[in-house]
CSV table of C-alpha atoms in Angstrom, one decimal:
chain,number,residue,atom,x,y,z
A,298,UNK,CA,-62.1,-67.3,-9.1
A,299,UNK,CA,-61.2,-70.8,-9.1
A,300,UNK,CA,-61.2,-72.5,-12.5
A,301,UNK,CA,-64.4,-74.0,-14.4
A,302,UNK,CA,-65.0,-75.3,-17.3
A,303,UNK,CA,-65.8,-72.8,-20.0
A,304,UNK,CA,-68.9,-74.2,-21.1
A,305,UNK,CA,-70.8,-72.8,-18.2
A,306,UNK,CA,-72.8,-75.6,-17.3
A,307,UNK,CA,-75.0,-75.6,-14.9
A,308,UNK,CA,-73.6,-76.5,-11.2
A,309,UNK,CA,-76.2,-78.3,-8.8
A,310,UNK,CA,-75.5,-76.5,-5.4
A,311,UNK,CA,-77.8,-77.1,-2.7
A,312,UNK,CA,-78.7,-73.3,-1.3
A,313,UNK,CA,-79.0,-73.9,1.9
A,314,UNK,CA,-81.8,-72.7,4.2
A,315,UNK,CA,-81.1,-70.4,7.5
A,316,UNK,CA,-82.1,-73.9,9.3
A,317,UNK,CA,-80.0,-76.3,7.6
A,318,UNK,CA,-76.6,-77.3,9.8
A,319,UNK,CA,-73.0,-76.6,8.6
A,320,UNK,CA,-72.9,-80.7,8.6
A,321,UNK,CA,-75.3,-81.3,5.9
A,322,UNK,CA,-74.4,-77.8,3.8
A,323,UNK,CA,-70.8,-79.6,4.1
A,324,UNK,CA,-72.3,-82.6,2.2
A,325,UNK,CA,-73.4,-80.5,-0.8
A,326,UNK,CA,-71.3,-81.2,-3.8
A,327,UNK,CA,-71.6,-79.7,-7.4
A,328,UNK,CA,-72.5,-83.4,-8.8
A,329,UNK,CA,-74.8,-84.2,-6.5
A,330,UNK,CA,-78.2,-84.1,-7.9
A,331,UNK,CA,-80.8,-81.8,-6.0
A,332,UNK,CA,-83.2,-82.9,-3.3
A,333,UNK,CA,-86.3,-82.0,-4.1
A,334,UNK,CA,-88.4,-80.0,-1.6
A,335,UNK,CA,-85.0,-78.8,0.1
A,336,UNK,CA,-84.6,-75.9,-1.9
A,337,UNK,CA,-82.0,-76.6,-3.9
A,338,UNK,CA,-81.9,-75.3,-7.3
A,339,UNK,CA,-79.1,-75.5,-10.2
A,340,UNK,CA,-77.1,-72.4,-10.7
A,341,UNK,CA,-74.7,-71.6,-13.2
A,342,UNK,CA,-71.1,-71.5,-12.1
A,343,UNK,CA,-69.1,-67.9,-11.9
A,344,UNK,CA,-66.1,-67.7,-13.8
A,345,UNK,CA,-63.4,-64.8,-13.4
A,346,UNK,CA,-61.6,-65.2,-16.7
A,347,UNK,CA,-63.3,-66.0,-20.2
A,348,UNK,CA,-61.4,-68.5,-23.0
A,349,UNK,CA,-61.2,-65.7,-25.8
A,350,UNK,CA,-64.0,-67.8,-27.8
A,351,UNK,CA,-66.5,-68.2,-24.6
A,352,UNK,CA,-69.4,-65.9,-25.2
A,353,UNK,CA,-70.0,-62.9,-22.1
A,354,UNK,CA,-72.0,-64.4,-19.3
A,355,UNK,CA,-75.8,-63.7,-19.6
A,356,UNK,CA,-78.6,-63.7,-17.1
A,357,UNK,CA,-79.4,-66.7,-14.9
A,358,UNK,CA,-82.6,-68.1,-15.0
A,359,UNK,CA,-82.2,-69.2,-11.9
A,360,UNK,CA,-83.0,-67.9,-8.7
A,361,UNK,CA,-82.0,-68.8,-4.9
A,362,UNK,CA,-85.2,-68.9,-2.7
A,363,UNK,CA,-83.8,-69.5,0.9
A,364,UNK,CA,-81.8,-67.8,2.6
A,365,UNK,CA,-78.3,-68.7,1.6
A,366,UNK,CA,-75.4,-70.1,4.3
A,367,UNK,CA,-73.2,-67.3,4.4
A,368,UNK,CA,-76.0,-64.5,4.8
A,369,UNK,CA,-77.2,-66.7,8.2
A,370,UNK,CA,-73.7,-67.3,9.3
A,371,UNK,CA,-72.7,-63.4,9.0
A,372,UNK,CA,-75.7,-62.7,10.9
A,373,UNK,CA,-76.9,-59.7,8.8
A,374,UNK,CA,-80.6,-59.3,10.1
A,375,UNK,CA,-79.3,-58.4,13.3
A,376,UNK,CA,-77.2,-55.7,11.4
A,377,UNK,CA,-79.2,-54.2,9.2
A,378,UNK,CA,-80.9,-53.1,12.4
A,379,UNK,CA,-78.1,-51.0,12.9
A,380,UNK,CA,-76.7,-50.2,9.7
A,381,UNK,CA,-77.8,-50.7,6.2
A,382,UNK,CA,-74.8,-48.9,4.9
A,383,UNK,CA,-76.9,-46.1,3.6
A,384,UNK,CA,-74.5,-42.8,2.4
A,385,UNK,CA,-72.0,-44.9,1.8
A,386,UNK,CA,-69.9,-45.3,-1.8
A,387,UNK,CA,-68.5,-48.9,-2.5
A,388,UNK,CA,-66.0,-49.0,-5.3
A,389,UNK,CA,-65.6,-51.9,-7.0
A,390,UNK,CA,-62.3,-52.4,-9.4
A,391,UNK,CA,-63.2,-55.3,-11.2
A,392,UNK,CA,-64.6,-56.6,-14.5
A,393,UNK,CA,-67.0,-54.5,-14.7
A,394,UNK,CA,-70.5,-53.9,-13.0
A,395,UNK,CA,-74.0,-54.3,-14.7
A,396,UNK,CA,-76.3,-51.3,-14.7
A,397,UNK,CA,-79.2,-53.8,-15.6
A,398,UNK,CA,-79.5,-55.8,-12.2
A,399,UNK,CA,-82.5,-55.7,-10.1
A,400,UNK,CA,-81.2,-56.7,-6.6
A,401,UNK,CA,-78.4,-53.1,-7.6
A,402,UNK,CA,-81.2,-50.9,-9.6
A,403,UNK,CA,-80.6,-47.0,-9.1
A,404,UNK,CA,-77.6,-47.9,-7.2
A,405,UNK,CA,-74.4,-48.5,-9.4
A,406,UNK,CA,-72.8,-45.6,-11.1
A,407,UNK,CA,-70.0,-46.3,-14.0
A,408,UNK,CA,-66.8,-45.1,-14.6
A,409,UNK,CA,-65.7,-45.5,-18.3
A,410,UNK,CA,-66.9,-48.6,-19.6
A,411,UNK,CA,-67.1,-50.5,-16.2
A,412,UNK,CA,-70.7,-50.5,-17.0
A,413,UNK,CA,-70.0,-53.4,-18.9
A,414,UNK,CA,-69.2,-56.8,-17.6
A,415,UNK,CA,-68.5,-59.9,-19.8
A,416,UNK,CA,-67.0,-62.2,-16.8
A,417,UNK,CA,-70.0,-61.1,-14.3
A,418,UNK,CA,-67.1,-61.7,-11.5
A,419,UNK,CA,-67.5,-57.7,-10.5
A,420,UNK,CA,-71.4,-57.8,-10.8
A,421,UNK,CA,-71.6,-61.3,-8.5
A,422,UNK,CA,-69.1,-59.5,-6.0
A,423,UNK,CA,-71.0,-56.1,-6.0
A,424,UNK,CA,-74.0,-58.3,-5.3
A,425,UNK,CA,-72.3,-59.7,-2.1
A,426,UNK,CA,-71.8,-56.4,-1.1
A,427,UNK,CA,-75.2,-54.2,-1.9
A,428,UNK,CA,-78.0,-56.5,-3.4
A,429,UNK,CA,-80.9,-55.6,-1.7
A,430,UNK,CA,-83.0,-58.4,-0.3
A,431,UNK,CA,-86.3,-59.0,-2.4
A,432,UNK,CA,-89.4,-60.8,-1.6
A,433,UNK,CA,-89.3,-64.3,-1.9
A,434,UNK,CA,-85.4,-64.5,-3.0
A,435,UNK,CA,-82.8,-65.5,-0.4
A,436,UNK,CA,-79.7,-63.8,-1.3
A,437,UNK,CA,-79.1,-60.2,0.0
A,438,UNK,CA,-75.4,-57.9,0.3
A,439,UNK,CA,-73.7,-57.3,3.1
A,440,UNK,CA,-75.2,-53.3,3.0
A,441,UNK,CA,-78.1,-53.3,1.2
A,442,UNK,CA,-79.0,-49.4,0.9
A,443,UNK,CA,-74.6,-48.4,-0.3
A,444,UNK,CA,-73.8,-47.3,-3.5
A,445,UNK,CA,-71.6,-49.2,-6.0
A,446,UNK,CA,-69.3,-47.4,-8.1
A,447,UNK,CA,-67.9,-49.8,-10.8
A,448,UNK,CA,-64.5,-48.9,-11.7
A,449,UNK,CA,-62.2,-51.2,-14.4
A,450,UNK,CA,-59.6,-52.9,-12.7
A,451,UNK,CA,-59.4,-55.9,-15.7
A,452,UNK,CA,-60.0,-56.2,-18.9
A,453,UNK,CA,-63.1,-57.3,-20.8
A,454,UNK,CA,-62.7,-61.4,-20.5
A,455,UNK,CA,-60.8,-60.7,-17.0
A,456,UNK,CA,-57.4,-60.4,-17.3
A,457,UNK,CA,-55.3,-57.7,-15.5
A,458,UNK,CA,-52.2,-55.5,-15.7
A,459,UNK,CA,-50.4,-54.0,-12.9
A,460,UNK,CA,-51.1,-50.9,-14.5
A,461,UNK,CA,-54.6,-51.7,-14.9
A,462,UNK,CA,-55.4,-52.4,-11.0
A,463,UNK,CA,-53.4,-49.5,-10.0
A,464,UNK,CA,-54.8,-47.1,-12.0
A,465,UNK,CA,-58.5,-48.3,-11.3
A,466,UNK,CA,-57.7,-48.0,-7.1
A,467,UNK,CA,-56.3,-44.4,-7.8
A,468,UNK,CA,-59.4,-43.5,-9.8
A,469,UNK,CA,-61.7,-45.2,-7.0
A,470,UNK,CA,-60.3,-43.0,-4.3
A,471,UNK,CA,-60.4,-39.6,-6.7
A,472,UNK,CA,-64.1,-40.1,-7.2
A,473,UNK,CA,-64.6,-40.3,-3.4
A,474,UNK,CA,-65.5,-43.7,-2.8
A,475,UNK,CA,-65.5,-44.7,0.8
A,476,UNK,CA,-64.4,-48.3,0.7
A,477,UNK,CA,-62.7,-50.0,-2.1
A,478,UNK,CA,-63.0,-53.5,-3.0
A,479,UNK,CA,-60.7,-54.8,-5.1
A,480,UNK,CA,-61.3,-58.0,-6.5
A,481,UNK,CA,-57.9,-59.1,-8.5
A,482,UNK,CA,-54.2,-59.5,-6.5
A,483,UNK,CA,-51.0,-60.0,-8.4
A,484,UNK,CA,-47.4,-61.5,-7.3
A,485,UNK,CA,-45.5,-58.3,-9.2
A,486,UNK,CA,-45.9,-54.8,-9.4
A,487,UNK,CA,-45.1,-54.5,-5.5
A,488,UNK,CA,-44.2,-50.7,-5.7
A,489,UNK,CA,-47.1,-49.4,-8.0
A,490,UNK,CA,-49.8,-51.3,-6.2
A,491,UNK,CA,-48.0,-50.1,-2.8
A,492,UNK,CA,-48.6,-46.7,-4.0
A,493,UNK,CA,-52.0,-46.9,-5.5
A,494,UNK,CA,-52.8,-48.2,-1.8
A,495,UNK,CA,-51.0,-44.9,-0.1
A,496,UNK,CA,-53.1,-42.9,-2.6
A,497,UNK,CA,-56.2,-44.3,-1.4
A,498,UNK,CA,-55.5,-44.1,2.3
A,499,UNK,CA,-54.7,-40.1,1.8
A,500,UNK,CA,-58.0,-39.7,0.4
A,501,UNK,CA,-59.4,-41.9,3.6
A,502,UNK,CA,-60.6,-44.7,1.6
A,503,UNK,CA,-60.1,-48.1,3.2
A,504,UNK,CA,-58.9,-50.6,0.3
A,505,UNK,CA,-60.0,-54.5,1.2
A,506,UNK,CA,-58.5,-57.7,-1.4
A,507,UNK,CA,-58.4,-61.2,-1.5
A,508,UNK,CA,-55.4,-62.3,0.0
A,509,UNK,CA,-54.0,-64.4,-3.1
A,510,UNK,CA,-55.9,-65.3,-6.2
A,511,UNK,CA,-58.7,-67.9,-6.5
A,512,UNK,CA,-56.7,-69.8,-8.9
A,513,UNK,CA,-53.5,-70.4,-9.4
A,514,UNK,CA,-52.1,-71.2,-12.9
A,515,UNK,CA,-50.5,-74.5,-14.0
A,516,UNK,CA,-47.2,-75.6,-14.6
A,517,UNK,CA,-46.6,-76.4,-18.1
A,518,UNK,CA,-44.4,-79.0,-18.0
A,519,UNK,CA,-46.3,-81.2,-15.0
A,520,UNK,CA,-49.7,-79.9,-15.1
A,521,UNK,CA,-50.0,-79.7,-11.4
A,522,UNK,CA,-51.0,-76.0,-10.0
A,523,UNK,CA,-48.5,-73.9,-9.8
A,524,UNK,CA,-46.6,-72.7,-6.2
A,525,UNK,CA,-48.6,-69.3,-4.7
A,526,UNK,CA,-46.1,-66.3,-4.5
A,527,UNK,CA,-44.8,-65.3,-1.3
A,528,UNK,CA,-46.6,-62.2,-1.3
A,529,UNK,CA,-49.5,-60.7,-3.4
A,530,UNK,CA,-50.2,-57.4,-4.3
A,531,UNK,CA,-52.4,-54.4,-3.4
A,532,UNK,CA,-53.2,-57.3,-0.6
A,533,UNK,CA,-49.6,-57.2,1.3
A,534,UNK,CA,-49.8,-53.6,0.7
A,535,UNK,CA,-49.8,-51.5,4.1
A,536,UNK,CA,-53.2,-50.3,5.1
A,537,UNK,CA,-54.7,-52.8,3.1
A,538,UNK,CA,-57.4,-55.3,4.4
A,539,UNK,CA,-56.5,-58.5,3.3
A,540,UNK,CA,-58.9,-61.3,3.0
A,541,UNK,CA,-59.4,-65.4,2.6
A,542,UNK,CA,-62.5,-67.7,2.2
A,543,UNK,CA,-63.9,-70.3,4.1
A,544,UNK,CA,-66.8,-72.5,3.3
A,545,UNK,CA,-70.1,-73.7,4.9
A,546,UNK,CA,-68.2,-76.3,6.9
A,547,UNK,CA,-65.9,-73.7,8.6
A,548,UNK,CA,-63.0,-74.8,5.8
A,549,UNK,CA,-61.5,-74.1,2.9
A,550,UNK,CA,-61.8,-76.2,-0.3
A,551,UNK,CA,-58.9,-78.8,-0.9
A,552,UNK,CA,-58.1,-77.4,-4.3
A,553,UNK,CA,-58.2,-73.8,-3.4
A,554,UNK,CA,-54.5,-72.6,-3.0
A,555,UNK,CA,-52.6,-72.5,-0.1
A,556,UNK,CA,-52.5,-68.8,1.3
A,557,UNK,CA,-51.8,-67.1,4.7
A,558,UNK,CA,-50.8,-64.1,6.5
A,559,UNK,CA,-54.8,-62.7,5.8
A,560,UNK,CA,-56.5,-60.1,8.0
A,561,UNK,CA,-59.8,-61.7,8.3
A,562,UNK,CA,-62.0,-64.8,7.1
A,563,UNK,CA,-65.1,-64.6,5.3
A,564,UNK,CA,-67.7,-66.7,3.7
A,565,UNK,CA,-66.2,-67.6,0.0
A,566,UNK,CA,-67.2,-71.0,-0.6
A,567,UNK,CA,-70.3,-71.8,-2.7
A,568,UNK,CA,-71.7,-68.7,-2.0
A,569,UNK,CA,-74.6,-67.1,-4.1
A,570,UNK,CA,-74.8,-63.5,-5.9
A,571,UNK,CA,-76.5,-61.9,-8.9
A,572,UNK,CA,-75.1,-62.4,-12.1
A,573,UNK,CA,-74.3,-59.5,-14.5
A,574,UNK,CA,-77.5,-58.8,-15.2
A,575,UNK,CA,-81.4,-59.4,-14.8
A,576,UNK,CA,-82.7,-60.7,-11.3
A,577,UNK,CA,-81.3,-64.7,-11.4
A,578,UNK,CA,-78.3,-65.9,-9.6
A,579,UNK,CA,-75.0,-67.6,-9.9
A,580,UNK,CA,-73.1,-69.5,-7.5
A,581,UNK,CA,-68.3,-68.7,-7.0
A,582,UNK,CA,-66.1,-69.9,-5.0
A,583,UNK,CA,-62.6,-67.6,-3.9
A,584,UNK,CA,-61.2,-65.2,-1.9
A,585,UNK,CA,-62.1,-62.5,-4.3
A,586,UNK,CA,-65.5,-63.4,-3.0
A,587,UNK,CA,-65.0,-63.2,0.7
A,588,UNK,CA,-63.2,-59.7,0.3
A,589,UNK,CA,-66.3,-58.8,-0.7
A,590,UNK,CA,-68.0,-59.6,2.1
A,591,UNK,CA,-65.7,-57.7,4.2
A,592,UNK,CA,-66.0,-54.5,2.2
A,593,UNK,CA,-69.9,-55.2,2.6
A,594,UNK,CA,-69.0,-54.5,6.3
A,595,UNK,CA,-66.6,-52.4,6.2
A,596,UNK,CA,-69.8,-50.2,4.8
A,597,UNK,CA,-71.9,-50.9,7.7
A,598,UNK,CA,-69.3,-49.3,10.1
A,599,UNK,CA,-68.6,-46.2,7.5
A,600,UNK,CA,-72.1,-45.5,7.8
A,601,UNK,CA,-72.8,-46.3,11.5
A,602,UNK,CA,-69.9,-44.1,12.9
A,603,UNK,CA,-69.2,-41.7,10.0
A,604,UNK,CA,-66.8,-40.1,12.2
A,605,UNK,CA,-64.8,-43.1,11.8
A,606,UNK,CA,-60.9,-42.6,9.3
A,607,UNK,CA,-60.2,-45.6,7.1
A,608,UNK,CA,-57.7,-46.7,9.6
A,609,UNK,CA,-60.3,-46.8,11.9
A,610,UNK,CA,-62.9,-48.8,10.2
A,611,UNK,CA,-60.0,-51.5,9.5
A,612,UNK,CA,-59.3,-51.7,13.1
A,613,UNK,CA,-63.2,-52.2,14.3
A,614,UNK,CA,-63.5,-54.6,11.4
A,615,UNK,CA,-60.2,-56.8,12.7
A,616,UNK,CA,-60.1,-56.0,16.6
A,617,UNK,CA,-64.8,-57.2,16.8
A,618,UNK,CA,-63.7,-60.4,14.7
A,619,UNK,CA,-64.8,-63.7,15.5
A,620,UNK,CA,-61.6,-65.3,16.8
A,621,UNK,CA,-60.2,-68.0,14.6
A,622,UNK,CA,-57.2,-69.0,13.4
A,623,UNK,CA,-57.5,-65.7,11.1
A,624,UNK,CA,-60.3,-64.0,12.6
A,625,UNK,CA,-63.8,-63.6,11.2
A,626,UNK,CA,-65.7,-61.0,10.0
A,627,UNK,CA,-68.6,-60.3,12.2
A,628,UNK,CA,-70.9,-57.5,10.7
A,629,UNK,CA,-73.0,-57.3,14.0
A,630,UNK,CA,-69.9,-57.0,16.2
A,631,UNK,CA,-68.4,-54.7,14.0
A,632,UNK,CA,-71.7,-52.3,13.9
A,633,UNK,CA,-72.4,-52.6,17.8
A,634,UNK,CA,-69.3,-52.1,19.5
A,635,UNK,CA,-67.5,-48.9,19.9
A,636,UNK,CA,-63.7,-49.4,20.5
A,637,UNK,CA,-61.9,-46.4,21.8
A,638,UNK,CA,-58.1,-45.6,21.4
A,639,UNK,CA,-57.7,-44.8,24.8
A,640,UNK,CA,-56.1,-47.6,27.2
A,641,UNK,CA,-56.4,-47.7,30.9
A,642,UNK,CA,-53.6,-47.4,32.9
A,643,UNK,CA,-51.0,-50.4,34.0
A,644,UNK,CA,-51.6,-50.3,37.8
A,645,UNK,CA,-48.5,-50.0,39.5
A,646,UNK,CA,-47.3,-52.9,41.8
A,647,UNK,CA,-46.5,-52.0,45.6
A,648,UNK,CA,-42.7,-51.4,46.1
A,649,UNK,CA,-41.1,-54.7,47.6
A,650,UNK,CA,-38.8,-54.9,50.1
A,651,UNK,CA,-35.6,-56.6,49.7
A,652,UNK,CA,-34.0,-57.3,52.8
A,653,UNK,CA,-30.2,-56.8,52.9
A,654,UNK,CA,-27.8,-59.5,51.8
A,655,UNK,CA,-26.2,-61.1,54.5
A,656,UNK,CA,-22.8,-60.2,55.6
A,657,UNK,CA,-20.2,-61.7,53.8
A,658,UNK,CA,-18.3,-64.2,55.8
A,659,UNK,CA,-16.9,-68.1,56.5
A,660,UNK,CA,-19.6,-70.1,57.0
A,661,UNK,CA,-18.3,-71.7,60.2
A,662,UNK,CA,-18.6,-68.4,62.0
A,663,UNK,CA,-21.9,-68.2,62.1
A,664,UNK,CA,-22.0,-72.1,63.2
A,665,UNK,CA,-19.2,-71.0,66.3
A,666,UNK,CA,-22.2,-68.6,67.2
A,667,UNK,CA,-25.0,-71.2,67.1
A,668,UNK,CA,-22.9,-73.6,69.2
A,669,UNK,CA,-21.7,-71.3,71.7
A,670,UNK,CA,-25.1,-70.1,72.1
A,671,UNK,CA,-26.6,-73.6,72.8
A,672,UNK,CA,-23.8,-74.9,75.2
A,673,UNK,CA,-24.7,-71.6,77.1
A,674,UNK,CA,-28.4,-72.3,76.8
A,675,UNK,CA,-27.5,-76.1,78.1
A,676,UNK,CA,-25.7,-74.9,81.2
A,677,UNK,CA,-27.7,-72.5,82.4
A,678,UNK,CA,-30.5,-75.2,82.1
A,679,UNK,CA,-27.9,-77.7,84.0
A,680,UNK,CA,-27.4,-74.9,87.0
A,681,UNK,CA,-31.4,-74.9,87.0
A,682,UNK,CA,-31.8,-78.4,88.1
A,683,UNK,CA,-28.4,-79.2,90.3
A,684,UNK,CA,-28.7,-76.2,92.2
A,685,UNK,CA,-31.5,-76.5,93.7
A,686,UNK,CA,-31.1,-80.0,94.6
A,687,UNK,CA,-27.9,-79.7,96.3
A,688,UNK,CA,-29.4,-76.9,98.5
A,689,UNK,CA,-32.5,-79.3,99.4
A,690,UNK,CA,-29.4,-82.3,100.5
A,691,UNK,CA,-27.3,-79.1,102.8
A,692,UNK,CA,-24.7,-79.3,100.1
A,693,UNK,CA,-21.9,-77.1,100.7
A,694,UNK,CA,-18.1,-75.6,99.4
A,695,UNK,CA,-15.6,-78.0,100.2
A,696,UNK,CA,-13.9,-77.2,103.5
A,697,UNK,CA,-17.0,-74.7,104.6
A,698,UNK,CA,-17.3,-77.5,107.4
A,699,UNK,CA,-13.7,-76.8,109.0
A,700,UNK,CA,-14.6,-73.3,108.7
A,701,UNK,CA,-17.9,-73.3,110.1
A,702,UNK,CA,-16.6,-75.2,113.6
A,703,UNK,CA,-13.0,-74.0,114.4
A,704,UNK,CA,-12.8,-71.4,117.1
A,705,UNK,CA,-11.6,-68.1,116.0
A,706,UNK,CA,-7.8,-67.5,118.0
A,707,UNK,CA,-7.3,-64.0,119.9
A,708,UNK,CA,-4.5,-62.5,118.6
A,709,UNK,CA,-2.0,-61.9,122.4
A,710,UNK,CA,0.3,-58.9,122.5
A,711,UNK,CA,3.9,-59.5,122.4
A,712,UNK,CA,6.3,-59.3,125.7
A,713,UNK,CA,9.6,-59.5,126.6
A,714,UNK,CA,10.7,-63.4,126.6
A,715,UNK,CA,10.5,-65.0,130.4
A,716,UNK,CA,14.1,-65.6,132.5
A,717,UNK,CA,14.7,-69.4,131.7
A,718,UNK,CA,13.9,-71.6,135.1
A,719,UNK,CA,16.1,-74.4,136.5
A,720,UNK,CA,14.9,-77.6,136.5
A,721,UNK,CA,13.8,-78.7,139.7
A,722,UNK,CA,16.2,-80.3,141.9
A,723,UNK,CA,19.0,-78.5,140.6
A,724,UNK,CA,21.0,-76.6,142.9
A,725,UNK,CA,22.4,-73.3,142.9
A,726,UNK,CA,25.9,-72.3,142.5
């Protein structure tokens, strides 16, 4: 969780009704004093890791009345018509989970010592997940009728080990828990968590985290918040279901660090749960919180198709998401959609005919061709027109006049060549 003072005092947080618009829950601040007749009431803040000379957290006083933002923005009446998660086992490696809650009662089996929580984060985020809705109180879990199984995954004022988390994840999966929050992530132990993740999936348990931690520590020398790590850990794990929050307004907090690379969104911001005991409420902020959320549905669909592998469930969670920038959970989509593995298939497209390249060849030749072609087309068009009129004028050859009027000569035989004659008057010898 993000940092609070250890005090514990007591946050003013407008719980908002089912009615009341994203713009004026967006308005709520924790100083802000509360309106009377709204609904509003003054709950104590969650915090995830206790100062060692902070007392455990007790039981609120306190108690939300309307229904609170993130159960009408999940849409879980529409749900529960579906799915309740009923049958199903939710392990929770955290602080610790109270056996003495009302909203849980008959519902939360212990491992160890788990039964315990001084923090009240793994109570708050088992509420998100299974608190049954009560008469007159607005703030319900995800799947109402699933079982919690509280499993150590910190120690008793919060703090974890990489030994610790693993180790709780494996013991979560050998006790046959279906779905496995856990609510802590570390920047080390990349190899052991990875494992501890790989153990979980063998046993067909679906393992959902926070994407990076609610707070990030701060730097000793400037006091400013330290850089997030690259990666965190079960959360970057494969298989896993990572998670981050978002808020009434649709945003994150300013001060809440700056993570990426999650699976899915869920409500995280000023949202309400129980506290570690008794039937009053606290309000958290964190992605610890929305992974909760997520593992709250991730229930639903175990219990709806029970058919359904781990793998399964993560991809009906992921693929039925509201889409977002990272998409958002959607209990109702996830519980009333069935997704099948098999695709159609790609139509084919029709062949396509290529015709063939052209010849290869100068260029002029096939301009020689075009020319030639239109000074025949020109004089056969000029024969067309000067033809005819020079047969309508009596327009003939040269010289077929001469021809046309001389008189054809007889050819005469040939004869022996006459005696030559004297010319007259001359005398004879």
């Amino acid at each position: 969780m993000r940092r609070t003072p250890s005090s514990r005092p007591l946050v003013t947080r407008a719980v908002a009704a089912a009615a009341l618009t994203a713009a004026s829950l967006a308005s709520v601040v924790p100083s802000a004093a509360a309106d009377p007749g709204s609904g509003s009431v003054e709950l104590p803040a969650l915090i995830s890791v206790l100062p060692s000379d902070d007392p455990c957290a007790k039981a609120s006083k306190e108690k939300a009345e309307d229904a609170t933002w993130s159960r009408s923005t999940l849409g879980l009446g529409r749900a529960w018509e579906l799915s309740q998660g009923a049958g199903v086992t939710v392990a929770v490696v955290d602080s610790g989970v109270g056996t003495d809650i009302q909203a849980l009662s008959g519902r939360v089996t212990a491992v160890g010592d788990a039964g315990q929580d001084c923090t009240g984060h793994g109570s708050f985020a088992a509420g998100l997940i299974a608190a049954a809705p009560g008469k007159g109180v607005g703030v319900a879990g995800v799947a109402p009728k699933a079982r919690i199984l509280a499993v150590r995954g910190a120690r008793t004022r919060g703090e974890t080990t990489v030994a610790t988390l693993a180790a709780g994840i494996r013991t979560a999966a050998a006790k046959g828990a279906d779905v496995i929050y856990v609510g802590w992530v570390l920047p080390t132990g990349k190899a052991e968590l990875t494992k501890a993740a790989a153990y979980a999936a063998e046993h067909d348990a679906l393992v959902v985290a926070p994407v990076g931690p609610d707070f990030l520590p701060r730097d000793r020398n400037t006091g400013q918040p330290a850089e997030p790590a690259p990666w965190y850990w079960p959360a970057s794990a494969p298989g896993v279901l990572s998670v981050i929050d978002y808020g009434p307004d649709g945003k994150r907090p300013d001060s809440a660090p700056a993570l990426g690379n999650a699976d899915l969104a869920a409500p995280g911001d000023a949202v309400v749960s129980v506290g570690p005991k008794g039937s009053g409420h606290y309000i958290g902020s964190g992605s610890s919180l929305a992974a909760a959320h997520v593992a709250g549905a991730a229930a639903l669909v175990r219990a709806r198709y029970p058919e359904m592998s781990a793998a399964e469930v993560a991809r009906q969670l992921t693929v039925s998401a509201y889409p977002a920038g990272t998409p958002r959970v959607d209990p109702y989509a996830s519980v009333s959609s069935l997704l099948t593995d098999k695709q159609g298939a790609t139509p084919k497209p029709a062949a396509v005919h290529v015709p063939p390249a052209a010849p290869p060849g100068p260029r002029h030749r096939a301009l020689v061709i075009a020319g030639a072609g239109g000074g025949l087309v020109l004089l056969v068009a000029a024969g067309a027109v000067v033809i005819p009129r020079g047969r309508a004028r009596g327009w003939r050859p040269a010289g077929a006049e001469d021809l046309e009027t001389a008189e054809p000569t007889e050819p005469t035989e040939s004869a022996e060549p006459a005696e030559p004659t004297a010319p007259a008057g001359a005398g004879i010898s």
